[in-house]
PDB file of C-alpha atoms in Angstrom:
ATOM      1  CA  MET A   1     -25.224 -18.065 -50.316  1.00 51.00           C
ATOM      2  CA  ASN A   2     -22.969 -20.897 -51.331  1.00 59.00           C
ATOM      3  CA  ASN A   3     -24.944 -22.832 -53.937  1.00 68.00           C
ATOM      4  CA  ASP A   4     -22.526 -25.762 -53.867  1.00 83.00           C
ATOM      5  CA  ARG A   5     -23.172 -26.500 -50.156  1.00 92.00           C
ATOM      6  CA  LYS A   6     -23.803 -30.250 -49.874  1.00 96.00           C
ATOM      7  CA  SER A   7     -26.419 -31.947 -47.270  1.00 96.00           C
ATOM      8  CA  GLY A   8     -27.786 -35.612 -46.921  1.00 95.00           C
ATOM      9  CA  PHE A   9     -28.794 -38.210 -44.683  1.00 94.00           C
ATOM     10  CA  VAL A  10     -26.664 -40.770 -43.382  1.00 95.00           C
ATOM     11  CA  ALA A  11     -27.706 -44.022 -41.410  1.00 91.00           C
ATOM     12  CA  LEU A  12     -25.124 -45.903 -39.163  1.00 92.00           C
ATOM     13  CA  VAL A  13     -26.104 -49.549 -38.834  1.00 90.00           C
ATOM     14  CA  GLY A  14     -24.682 -52.688 -37.616  1.00 87.00           C
ATOM     15  CA  ARG A  15     -24.916 -55.317 -34.961  1.00 85.00           C
ATOM     16  CA  PRO A  16     -25.708 -54.435 -31.320  1.00 81.00           C
ATOM     17  CA  ASN A  17     -22.436 -53.124 -29.365  1.00 83.00           C
ATOM     18  CA  ALA A  18     -20.540 -52.185 -32.411  1.00 88.00           C
ATOM     19  CA  GLY A  19     -20.242 -48.744 -31.343  1.00 90.00           C
ATOM     20  CA  LYS A  20     -22.421 -46.813 -33.358  1.00 90.00           C
ATOM     21  CA  SER A  21     -23.552 -44.608 -30.623  1.00 89.00           C
ATOM     22  CA  THR A  22     -20.139 -43.388 -29.684  1.00 92.00           C
ATOM     23  CA  LEU A  23     -19.107 -42.849 -33.173  1.00 95.00           C
ATOM     24  CA  LEU A  24     -22.230 -40.688 -33.499  1.00 93.00           C
ATOM     25  CA  ASN A  25     -21.099 -38.551 -30.929  1.00 91.00           C
ATOM     26  CA  ARG A  26     -17.693 -38.436 -32.178  1.00 94.00           C
ATOM     27  CA  LEU A  27     -19.066 -37.158 -35.339  1.00 95.00           C
ATOM     28  CA  VAL A  28     -21.135 -34.294 -34.304  1.00 92.00           C
ATOM     29  CA  GLY A  29     -18.588 -33.446 -31.117  1.00 90.00           C
ATOM     30  CA  GLN A  30     -21.007 -33.740 -28.236  1.00 86.00           C
ATOM     31  CA  LYS A  31     -22.970 -36.219 -26.277  1.00 84.00           C
ATOM     32  CA  ILE A  32     -26.284 -36.858 -27.804  1.00 81.00           C
ATOM     33  CA  ALA A  33     -26.575 -40.863 -27.664  1.00 77.00           C
ATOM     34  CA  ILE A  34     -26.297 -42.744 -24.834  1.00 67.00           C
ATOM     35  CA  MET A  35     -23.552 -45.474 -24.592  1.00 67.00           C
ATOM     36  CA  SER A  36     -23.089 -48.943 -22.804  1.00 61.00           C
ATOM     37  CA  ASP A  37     -21.432 -52.012 -23.076  1.00 61.00           C
ATOM     38  CA  LYS A  38     -24.733 -53.715 -22.883  1.00 55.00           C
ATOM     39  CA  PRO A  39     -26.186 -54.858 -26.370  1.00 52.00           C
ATOM     40  CA  GLN A  40     -29.303 -53.172 -27.682  1.00 54.00           C
ATOM     41  CA  THR A  41     -28.934 -49.892 -25.877  1.00 56.00           C
ATOM     42  CA  THR A  42     -29.963 -47.727 -28.868  1.00 58.00           C
ATOM     43  CA  ARG A  43     -33.983 -48.193 -29.226  1.00 55.00           C
ATOM     44  CA  THR A  44     -35.234 -45.678 -31.593  1.00 63.00           C
ATOM     45  CA  ARG A  45     -33.485 -43.349 -34.639  1.00 70.00           C
ATOM     46  CA  ILE A  46     -31.146 -40.907 -33.008  1.00 79.00           C
ATOM     47  CA  ARG A  47     -30.404 -37.801 -35.342  1.00 85.00           C
ATOM     48  CA  GLY A  48     -27.203 -36.013 -34.727  1.00 90.00           C
ATOM     49  CA  ILE A  49     -26.717 -32.951 -37.057  1.00 93.00           C
ATOM     50  CA  LEU A  50     -23.003 -31.931 -38.351  1.00 96.00           C
ATOM     51  CA  THR A  51     -22.815 -28.791 -39.985  1.00 96.00           C
ATOM     52  CA  ARG A  52     -19.629 -27.398 -41.905  1.00 95.00           C
ATOM     53  CA  PRO A  53     -18.742 -24.648 -44.389  1.00 94.00           C
ATOM     54  CA  GLU A  54     -19.197 -27.444 -47.064  1.00 93.00           C
ATOM     55  CA  GLY A  55     -22.666 -28.681 -46.196  1.00 95.00           C
ATOM     56  CA  GLN A  56     -24.862 -30.349 -43.578  1.00 96.00           C
ATOM     57  CA  VAL A  57     -24.910 -34.010 -42.798  1.00 96.00           C
ATOM     58  CA  VAL A  58     -27.803 -35.709 -40.815  1.00 94.00           C
ATOM     59  CA  PHE A  59     -26.417 -38.913 -38.983  1.00 95.00           C
ATOM     60  CA  LEU A  60     -29.061 -41.520 -38.100  1.00 89.00           C
ATOM     61  CA  ASP A  61     -27.932 -43.886 -35.052  1.00 84.00           C
ATOM     62  CA  THR A  62     -30.127 -46.886 -35.420  1.00 81.00           C
ATOM     63  CA  PRO A  63     -30.850 -49.736 -33.136  1.00 76.00           C
ATOM     64  CA  GLY A  64     -28.379 -52.853 -33.292  1.00 72.00           C
ATOM     65  CA  MET A  65     -29.740 -55.068 -35.891  1.00 70.00           C
ATOM     66  CA  HIS A  66     -30.739 -58.610 -34.343  1.00 59.00           C
ATOM     67  CA  LYS A  67     -33.276 -61.056 -34.627  1.00 65.00           C
ATOM     68  CA  PRO A  68     -36.435 -59.713 -32.631  1.00 60.00           C
ATOM     69  CA  LYS A  69     -37.778 -61.752 -29.859  1.00 61.00           C
ATOM     70  CA  HIS A  70     -40.757 -59.366 -28.658  1.00 61.00           C
ATOM     71  CA  GLN A  71     -42.823 -56.566 -29.910  1.00 65.00           C
ATOM     72  CA  LEU A  72     -40.093 -53.669 -29.048  1.00 68.00           C
ATOM     73  CA  GLY A  73     -37.537 -55.848 -30.815  1.00 65.00           C
ATOM     74  CA  GLN A  74     -39.342 -55.825 -33.936  1.00 70.00           C
ATOM     75  CA  TYR A  75     -40.253 -52.007 -33.342  1.00 67.00           C
ATOM     76  CA  MET A  76     -36.253 -51.572 -33.337  1.00 68.00           C
ATOM     77  CA  MET A  77     -35.704 -53.742 -36.190  1.00 70.00           C
ATOM     78  CA  GLU A  78     -38.593 -51.759 -38.507  1.00 72.00           C
ATOM     79  CA  ILE A  79     -36.862 -48.545 -37.649  1.00 72.00           C
ATOM     80  CA  ALA A  80     -33.196 -49.809 -38.403  1.00 71.00           C
ATOM     81  CA  GLU A  81     -34.473 -51.045 -42.075  1.00 72.00           C
ATOM     82  CA  ASN A  82     -36.643 -48.157 -42.745  1.00 75.00           C
ATOM     83  CA  SER A  83     -33.455 -45.834 -42.007  1.00 76.00           C
ATOM     84  CA  ILE A  84     -31.504 -47.754 -44.692  1.00 79.00           C
ATOM     85  CA  ARG A  85     -33.903 -47.317 -47.220  1.00 79.00           C
ATOM     86  CA  GLU A  86     -34.537 -43.389 -46.523  1.00 83.00           C
ATOM     87  CA  VAL A  87     -30.817 -42.365 -46.642  1.00 90.00           C
ATOM     88  CA  ASP A  88     -28.270 -40.942 -49.242  1.00 94.00           C
ATOM     89  CA  LEU A  89     -25.570 -43.048 -47.676  1.00 95.00           C
ATOM     90  CA  VAL A  90     -25.116 -46.066 -45.030  1.00 94.00           C
ATOM     91  CA  ILE A  91     -22.318 -46.358 -42.768  1.00 95.00           C
ATOM     92  CA  CYS A  92     -21.954 -50.274 -41.523  1.00 93.00           C
ATOM     93  CA  VAL A  93     -20.060 -50.268 -38.204  1.00 94.00           C
ATOM     94  CA  THR A  94     -18.595 -53.742 -37.336  1.00 92.00           C
ATOM     95  CA  ASP A  95     -16.568 -54.245 -34.460  1.00 91.00           C
ATOM     96  CA  ALA A  96     -13.311 -55.166 -35.854  1.00 90.00           C
ATOM     97  CA  SER A  97     -11.904 -56.685 -32.426  1.00 87.00           C
ATOM     98  CA  ARG A  98     -14.258 -59.330 -32.880  1.00 83.00           C
ATOM     99  CA  GLY A  99     -13.865 -59.675 -36.690  1.00 72.00           C
ATOM    100  CA  GLY A 100     -15.368 -61.805 -39.407  1.00 72.00           C
ATOM    101  CA  THR A 101     -18.049 -61.462 -41.744  1.00 71.00           C
ATOM    102  CA  ASP A 102     -19.967 -64.276 -40.285  1.00 73.00           C
ATOM    103  CA  LYS A 103     -20.769 -62.144 -37.500  1.00 70.00           C
ATOM    104  CA  ASP A 104     -22.563 -59.533 -39.977  1.00 81.00           C
ATOM    105  CA  GLU A 105     -24.623 -61.613 -42.128  1.00 82.00           C
ATOM    106  CA  TYR A 106     -27.820 -60.508 -40.998  1.00 79.00           C
ATOM    107  CA  VAL A 107     -26.784 -56.898 -41.345  1.00 83.00           C
ATOM    108  CA  LEU A 108     -25.176 -57.470 -44.745  1.00 86.00           C
ATOM    109  CA  GLU A 109     -28.382 -59.334 -45.918  1.00 84.00           C
ATOM    110  CA  LYS A 110     -30.426 -56.116 -45.103  1.00 81.00           C
ATOM    111  CA  ILE A 111     -28.163 -53.650 -46.905  1.00 83.00           C
ATOM    112  CA  LYS A 112     -27.815 -55.729 -50.016  1.00 85.00           C
ATOM    113  CA  GLU A 113     -31.377 -55.250 -50.352  1.00 81.00           C
ATOM    114  CA  SER A 114     -31.111 -51.311 -50.152  1.00 79.00           C
ATOM    115  CA  ARG A 115     -29.075 -50.519 -52.961  1.00 81.00           C
ATOM    116  CA  VAL A 116     -27.827 -47.445 -51.149  1.00 88.00           C
ATOM    117  CA  PRO A 117     -23.980 -46.671 -51.201  1.00 93.00           C
ATOM    118  CA  VAL A 118     -22.307 -48.397 -48.193  1.00 94.00           C
ATOM    119  CA  ILE A 119     -19.246 -47.218 -46.312  1.00 96.00           C
ATOM    120  CA  LEU A 120     -17.768 -50.047 -44.039  1.00 96.00           C
ATOM    121  CA  VAL A 121     -16.222 -48.627 -40.689  1.00 96.00           C
ATOM    122  CA  LEU A 122     -14.231 -51.323 -39.108  1.00 95.00           C
ATOM    123  CA  ASN A 123     -14.449 -49.610 -35.310  1.00 95.00           C
ATOM    124  CA  LYS A 124     -12.412 -50.353 -32.362  1.00 94.00           C
ATOM    125  CA  VAL A 125      -9.063 -50.833 -33.924  1.00 93.00           C
ATOM    126  CA  ASP A 126      -7.676 -49.621 -30.661  1.00 92.00           C
ATOM    127  CA  ARG A 127      -8.422 -53.132 -29.154  1.00 90.00           C
ATOM    128  CA  ILE A 128      -6.022 -54.843 -31.861  1.00 88.00           C
ATOM    129  CA  SER A 129      -2.516 -55.265 -31.125  1.00 84.00           C
ATOM    130  CA  ASP A 130      -1.669 -56.933 -34.445  1.00 84.00           C
ATOM    131  CA  LYS A 131      -2.848 -54.467 -37.270  1.00 80.00           C
ATOM    132  CA  SER A 132      -2.025 -57.100 -39.872  1.00 82.00           C
ATOM    133  CA  GLN A 133      -5.070 -58.551 -38.773  1.00 85.00           C
ATOM    134  CA  LEU A 134      -7.025 -55.484 -40.577  1.00 89.00           C
ATOM    135  CA  LEU A 135      -5.939 -56.613 -43.857  1.00 90.00           C
ATOM    136  CA  HIS A 136      -7.281 -59.922 -43.669  1.00 89.00           C
ATOM    137  CA  LEU A 137     -10.598 -58.366 -42.523  1.00 90.00           C
ATOM    138  CA  ILE A 138     -10.724 -55.995 -45.261  1.00 92.00           C
ATOM    139  CA  GLU A 139     -10.321 -58.445 -47.918  1.00 92.00           C
ATOM    140  CA  GLU A 140     -12.667 -60.559 -46.293  1.00 91.00           C
ATOM    141  CA  TYR A 141     -15.543 -57.746 -46.219  1.00 91.00           C
ATOM    142  CA  GLN A 142     -14.388 -56.654 -49.828  1.00 92.00           C
ATOM    143  CA  ALA A 143     -15.521 -60.224 -50.932  1.00 91.00           C
ATOM    144  CA  ALA A 144     -18.708 -60.150 -49.058  1.00 90.00           C
ATOM    145  CA  TYR A 145     -19.934 -56.841 -50.368  1.00 91.00           C
ATOM    146  CA  PRO A 146     -19.141 -53.867 -52.735  1.00 93.00           C
ATOM    147  CA  PHE A 147     -18.412 -51.209 -50.226  1.00 95.00           C
ATOM    148  CA  ILE A 148     -17.698 -48.010 -51.823  1.00 96.00           C
ATOM    149  CA  GLU A 149     -15.105 -47.357 -48.796  1.00 96.00           C
ATOM    150  CA  ILE A 150     -13.714 -49.367 -45.977  1.00 96.00           C
ATOM    151  CA  LEU A 151     -12.241 -47.640 -43.354  1.00 96.00           C
ATOM    152  CA  PRO A 152     -10.498 -48.798 -40.054  1.00 95.00           C
ATOM    153  CA  ILE A 153     -11.390 -46.451 -37.119  1.00 96.00           C
ATOM    154  CA  SER A 154     -11.705 -46.073 -33.560  1.00 96.00           C
ATOM    155  CA  ALA A 155     -14.454 -43.972 -32.481  1.00 95.00           C
ATOM    156  CA  LYS A 156     -13.453 -44.047 -28.750  1.00 94.00           C
ATOM    157  CA  THR A 157     -10.219 -42.488 -29.405  1.00 95.00           C
ATOM    158  CA  GLY A 158     -11.343 -40.562 -32.507  1.00 94.00           C
ATOM    159  CA  ASP A 159      -8.565 -42.093 -34.779  1.00 95.00           C
ATOM    160  CA  GLN A 160      -9.564 -41.679 -38.525  1.00 95.00           C
ATOM    161  CA  VAL A 161     -12.992 -40.292 -37.753  1.00 96.00           C
ATOM    162  CA  GLU A 162     -12.078 -36.965 -39.362  1.00 97.00           C
ATOM    163  CA  LEU A 163     -11.176 -38.869 -42.239  1.00 97.00           C
ATOM    164  CA  LEU A 164     -14.378 -40.949 -42.501  1.00 97.00           C
ATOM    165  CA  THR A 165     -16.072 -37.226 -41.979  1.00 97.00           C
ATOM    166  CA  GLN A 166     -14.355 -36.068 -45.039  1.00 97.00           C
ATOM    167  CA  VAL A 167     -15.124 -39.182 -47.141  1.00 97.00           C
ATOM    168  CA  VAL A 168     -19.209 -38.927 -46.059  1.00 97.00           C
ATOM    169  CA  TYR A 169     -18.894 -35.347 -47.335  1.00 97.00           C
ATOM    170  CA  ARG A 170     -17.486 -36.606 -50.660  1.00 95.00           C
ATOM    171  CA  PHE A 171     -20.527 -38.834 -51.249  1.00 95.00           C
ATOM    172  CA  MET A 172     -23.359 -36.061 -50.413  1.00 96.00           C
ATOM    173  CA  PRO A 173     -25.367 -34.454 -52.970  1.00 95.00           C
ATOM    174  CA  ILE A 174     -25.734 -30.666 -53.444  1.00 95.00           C
ATOM    175  CA  GLY A 175     -28.630 -29.830 -51.385  1.00 93.00           C
ATOM    176  CA  PRO A 176     -30.287 -27.359 -48.928  1.00 92.00           C
ATOM    177  CA  MET A 177     -29.769 -27.149 -45.056  1.00 92.00           C
ATOM    178  CA  TYR A 178     -32.463 -29.157 -43.463  1.00 92.00           C
ATOM    179  CA  TYR A 179     -31.501 -27.548 -39.956  1.00 92.00           C
ATOM    180  CA  PRO A 180     -30.185 -24.217 -38.333  1.00 92.00           C
ATOM    181  CA  GLU A 181     -26.517 -24.327 -38.542  1.00 91.00           C
ATOM    182  CA  ASP A 182     -26.086 -24.687 -34.592  1.00 89.00           C
ATOM    183  CA  ALA A 183     -28.069 -27.514 -34.381  1.00 89.00           C
ATOM    184  CA  ILE A 184     -26.660 -31.088 -33.303  1.00 88.00           C
ATOM    185  CA  THR A 185     -30.049 -32.974 -33.010  1.00 87.00           C
ATOM    186  CA  ASP A 186     -33.636 -32.559 -33.384  1.00 83.00           C
ATOM    187  CA  HIS A 187     -34.689 -34.457 -30.533  1.00 80.00           C
ATOM    188  CA  PRO A 188     -36.601 -32.709 -27.680  1.00 81.00           C
ATOM    189  CA  GLU A 189     -35.069 -31.972 -24.128  1.00 86.00           C
ATOM    190  CA  ARG A 190     -37.364 -34.829 -22.551  1.00 86.00           C
ATOM    191  CA  PHE A 191     -36.063 -37.473 -24.915  1.00 83.00           C
ATOM    192  CA  ILE A 192     -32.282 -36.756 -24.246  1.00 86.00           C
ATOM    193  CA  MET A 193     -32.833 -36.550 -20.433  1.00 89.00           C
ATOM    194  CA  ALA A 194     -34.845 -39.736 -20.339  1.00 89.00           C
ATOM    195  CA  GLU A 195     -32.084 -41.499 -22.156  1.00 86.00           C
ATOM    196  CA  LEU A 196     -29.210 -40.223 -19.946  1.00 90.00           C
ATOM    197  CA  ILE A 197     -31.299 -41.583 -17.165  1.00 92.00           C
ATOM    198  CA  ARG A 198     -31.942 -44.971 -18.838  1.00 87.00           C
ATOM    199  CA  GLU A 199     -27.856 -44.993 -19.628  1.00 87.00           C
ATOM    200  CA  LYS A 200     -27.264 -44.691 -15.778  1.00 90.00           C
ATOM    201  CA  VAL A 201     -29.608 -47.724 -15.137  1.00 89.00           C
ATOM    202  CA  LEU A 202     -27.635 -49.781 -17.962  1.00 85.00           C
ATOM    203  CA  LEU A 203     -24.170 -48.622 -16.325  1.00 85.00           C
ATOM    204  CA  LEU A 204     -25.161 -49.863 -12.578  1.00 87.00           C
ATOM    205  CA  THR A 205     -27.534 -52.788 -13.391  1.00 83.00           C
ATOM    206  CA  ARG A 206     -26.990 -56.306 -15.107  1.00 73.00           C
ATOM    207  CA  GLU A 207     -28.784 -59.506 -16.591  1.00 62.00           C
ATOM    208  CA  GLU A 208     -32.108 -58.901 -17.500  1.00 59.00           C
ATOM    209  CA  ILE A 209     -32.881 -55.296 -15.710  1.00 66.00           C
ATOM    210  CA  PRO A 210     -31.194 -53.234 -18.422  1.00 63.00           C
ATOM    211  CA  HIS A 211     -33.631 -54.541 -21.304  1.00 73.00           C
ATOM    212  CA  SER A 212     -36.779 -54.510 -19.311  1.00 81.00           C
ATOM    213  CA  VAL A 213     -36.233 -50.490 -18.459  1.00 85.00           C
ATOM    214  CA  ALA A 214     -38.089 -47.366 -20.031  1.00 86.00           C
ATOM    215  CA  VAL A 215     -37.963 -44.123 -18.877  1.00 89.00           C
ATOM    216  CA  VAL A 216     -40.370 -41.263 -19.284  1.00 89.00           C
ATOM    217  CA  ILE A 217     -40.037 -37.807 -18.155  1.00 90.00           C
ATOM    218  CA  GLU A 218     -43.389 -36.873 -16.623  1.00 91.00           C
ATOM    219  CA  GLN A 219     -42.697 -33.445 -15.501  1.00 92.00           C
ATOM    220  CA  LEU A 220     -40.158 -30.597 -16.812  1.00 90.00           C
ATOM    221  CA  GLU A 221     -40.241 -27.114 -15.077  1.00 90.00           C
ATOM    222  CA  MET A 222     -37.493 -24.349 -15.059  1.00 85.00           C
ATOM    223  CA  HIS A 223     -37.261 -22.163 -12.169  1.00 83.00           C
ATOM    224  CA  GLU A 224     -35.704 -19.341 -13.755  1.00 75.00           C
ATOM    225  CA  ASP A 225     -35.285 -17.344 -10.604  1.00 73.00           C
ATOM    226  CA  ARG A 226     -32.994 -19.906  -9.053  1.00 74.00           C
ATOM    227  CA  ASN A 227     -31.764 -21.406 -12.398  1.00 79.00           C
ATOM    228  CA  ILE A 228     -32.904 -25.107 -11.379  1.00 91.00           C
ATOM    229  CA  LEU A 229     -34.375 -27.367 -13.664  1.00 90.00           C
ATOM    230  CA  HIS A 230     -36.872 -29.492 -11.740  1.00 93.00           C
ATOM    231  CA  ILE A 231     -37.166 -33.172 -13.473  1.00 94.00           C
ATOM    232  CA  HIS A 232     -39.709 -35.840 -12.463  1.00 95.00           C
ATOM    233  CA  ALA A 233     -39.036 -38.870 -14.459  1.00 94.00           C
ATOM    234  CA  LEU A 234     -40.695 -42.584 -14.261  1.00 92.00           C
ATOM    235  CA  ILE A 235     -38.789 -45.527 -14.691  1.00 92.00           C
ATOM    236  CA  TYR A 236     -40.708 -48.176 -15.761  1.00 90.00           C
ATOM    237  CA  THR A 237     -39.860 -52.125 -15.589  1.00 90.00           C
ATOM    238  CA  GLU A 238     -41.818 -55.470 -16.106  1.00 88.00           C
ATOM    239  CA  ARG A 239     -41.514 -56.995 -12.647  1.00 89.00           C
ATOM    240  CA  ASP A 240     -41.567 -56.369  -8.968  1.00 91.00           C
ATOM    241  CA  SER A 241     -38.364 -58.140  -8.384  1.00 89.00           C
ATOM    242  CA  GLN A 242     -36.860 -55.832 -10.745  1.00 89.00           C
ATOM    243  CA  LYS A 243     -38.277 -52.887  -9.052  1.00 91.00           C
ATOM    244  CA  ALA A 244     -36.767 -54.078  -5.885  1.00 90.00           C
ATOM    245  CA  ILE A 245     -33.229 -54.618  -7.541  1.00 87.00           C
ATOM    246  CA  LEU A 246     -33.311 -51.157  -9.264  1.00 89.00           C
ATOM    247  CA  ILE A 247     -34.392 -49.449  -5.730  1.00 90.00           C
ATOM    248  CA  GLY A 248     -31.433 -51.333  -4.133  1.00 88.00           C
ATOM    249  CA  LYS A 249     -30.812 -51.738  -0.472  1.00 88.00           C
ATOM    250  CA  ASN A 250     -31.922 -48.650   1.369  1.00 88.00           C
ATOM    251  CA  GLY A 251     -32.638 -47.023  -2.082  1.00 89.00           C
ATOM    252  CA  ASP A 252     -28.800 -47.000  -2.601  1.00 92.00           C
ATOM    253  CA  LEU A 253     -28.925 -47.706  -6.326  1.00 92.00           C
ATOM    254  CA  MET A 254     -31.630 -45.565  -7.115  1.00 92.00           C
ATOM    255  CA  LYS A 255     -29.703 -42.649  -5.632  1.00 94.00           C
ATOM    256  CA  ARG A 256     -26.620 -43.553  -7.403  1.00 94.00           C
ATOM    257  CA  VAL A 257     -28.658 -43.607 -10.663  1.00 94.00           C
ATOM    258  CA  GLY A 258     -30.003 -39.993  -9.762  1.00 94.00           C
ATOM    259  CA  VAL A 259     -26.604 -38.604  -9.021  1.00 95.00           C
ATOM    260  CA  LEU A 260     -24.983 -39.683 -12.102  1.00 95.00           C
ATOM    261  CA  ALA A 261     -27.917 -38.529 -14.330  1.00 94.00           C
ATOM    262  CA  ARG A 262     -28.095 -35.359 -12.651  1.00 94.00           C
ATOM    263  CA  GLN A 263     -24.293 -34.728 -13.270  1.00 93.00           C
ATOM    264  CA  ASP A 264     -24.602 -35.459 -17.148  1.00 90.00           C
ATOM    265  CA  ILE A 265     -28.179 -33.592 -17.453  1.00 90.00           C
ATOM    266  CA  GLU A 266     -26.307 -30.396 -15.582  1.00 90.00           C
ATOM    267  CA  SER A 267     -23.490 -30.664 -18.115  1.00 86.00           C
ATOM    268  CA  ILE A 268     -25.264 -30.759 -21.194  1.00 83.00           C
ATOM    269  CA  PHE A 269     -28.018 -28.237 -20.322  1.00 83.00           C
ATOM    270  CA  GLY A 270     -26.005 -25.669 -18.439  1.00 83.00           C
ATOM    271  CA  SER A 271     -28.565 -25.635 -15.225  1.00 85.00           C
ATOM    272  CA  LYS A 272     -28.584 -27.066 -12.078  1.00 91.00           C
ATOM    273  CA  VAL A 273     -30.814 -29.933 -11.789  1.00 92.00           C
ATOM    274  CA  TYR A 274     -33.302 -31.221  -9.121  1.00 93.00           C
ATOM    275  CA  LEU A 275     -34.315 -34.819 -10.202  1.00 95.00           C
ATOM    276  CA  GLU A 276     -36.980 -37.125  -8.872  1.00 95.00           C
ATOM    277  CA  LEU A 277     -36.920 -40.591  -9.695  1.00 95.00           C
ATOM    278  CA  TRP A 278     -39.838 -42.925  -9.188  1.00 94.00           C
ATOM    279  CA  ILE A 279     -40.338 -46.684 -10.411  1.00 93.00           C
ATOM    280  CA  LYS A 280     -43.396 -48.371 -11.572  1.00 91.00           C
ATOM    281  CA  VAL A 281     -44.167 -51.784 -12.703  1.00 92.00           C
ATOM    282  CA  LYS A 282     -45.915 -52.576 -16.213  1.00 87.00           C
ATOM    283  CA  LYS A 283     -46.229 -56.192 -16.698  1.00 87.00           C
ATOM    284  CA  ASP A 284     -44.460 -57.420 -19.856  1.00 81.00           C
ATOM    285  CA  TRP A 285     -44.526 -53.997 -21.593  1.00 81.00           C
ATOM    286  CA  ARG A 286     -42.110 -54.699 -24.344  1.00 79.00           C
ATOM    287  CA  ASN A 287     -44.789 -56.984 -25.803  1.00 79.00           C
ATOM    288  CA  ARG A 288     -47.891 -54.710 -25.415  1.00 77.00           C
ATOM    289  CA  GLU A 289     -48.373 -52.422 -28.553  1.00 75.00           C
ATOM    290  CA  HIS A 290     -50.493 -50.088 -26.692  1.00 72.00           C
ATOM    291  CA  VAL A 291     -48.026 -49.687 -23.812  1.00 71.00           C
ATOM    292  CA  LEU A 292     -45.225 -49.131 -26.478  1.00 74.00           C
ATOM    293  CA  ARG A 293     -47.055 -46.591 -27.969  1.00 72.00           C
ATOM    294  CA  SER A 294     -47.935 -44.662 -24.554  1.00 70.00           C
ATOM    295  CA  LEU A 295     -43.984 -44.756 -23.948  1.00 68.00           C
ATOM    296  CA  GLY A 296     -43.041 -43.013 -27.160  1.00 66.00           C
ATOM    297  CA  PHE A 297     -42.326 -46.189 -29.318  1.00 65.00           C
ATOM    298  CA  GLU A 298     -44.299 -45.113 -32.375  1.00 58.00           C
ATOM    299  CA  LYS A 299     -43.492 -46.595 -35.735  1.00 54.00           C
ATOM    300  CA  GLU A 300     -42.377 -44.332 -38.336  1.00 50.00           C
TER     301      GLU A 300
END
């Protein structure tokens, strides 16, 4: 038994669409958080677990920090802010291609209140052709907050992510393993499946549809004799007009959602999948607290 092994919790925070979920997947080496170019994709706290000989790190991918406009948004911000206060280290992720501390004022304000060590990650450097811009960005952020490290990376390509991992372990305290060594997340299968379905809705729709959608796995049954996983999922939206858009002409859009989601679920869980999707309207569900609770959005 190695009594010098380290362990700890690390929160990934930042504005919507900074690349936190892509970074989480890259850090743990497998897709556990959905990704989209739509802001506010992550709605709750996603835990990714990385175990190496030197110890175990539990990364918490949090909702993008923004000023909430509805009950769901308020829930998301409470999750993000609570995560900052409960961890050993914070990684503040910013989109370096859009640069400037003025974009991150709200985030910086929240992490200043935490008094937790913070690493700044300048993400998406693969989009920056003139790398000298990074020097100006680093100087600007150094003046704005006493980060313990500032690292330019690309979560998409993996550039400098291993260096970031080494830095994270350097700042972890000595401690016990919280999860089995082969674990990569503590979220149940239903949660991951529902998120993969929602990811495909985000991919194939636009305007108000992505933010008005929630997915719940109503039934999950494994037919061992045929190695087929039968999934019955409900997609909730807020208006009848949105339901019509999601169904698409002759049901085409929903069929595409089903095909793409099934492929991802089969890839991750290693079984053939029979996926049934149904759409149900729940009027203004993002502002109805009892509905949020019924959909699994519990305050932590």
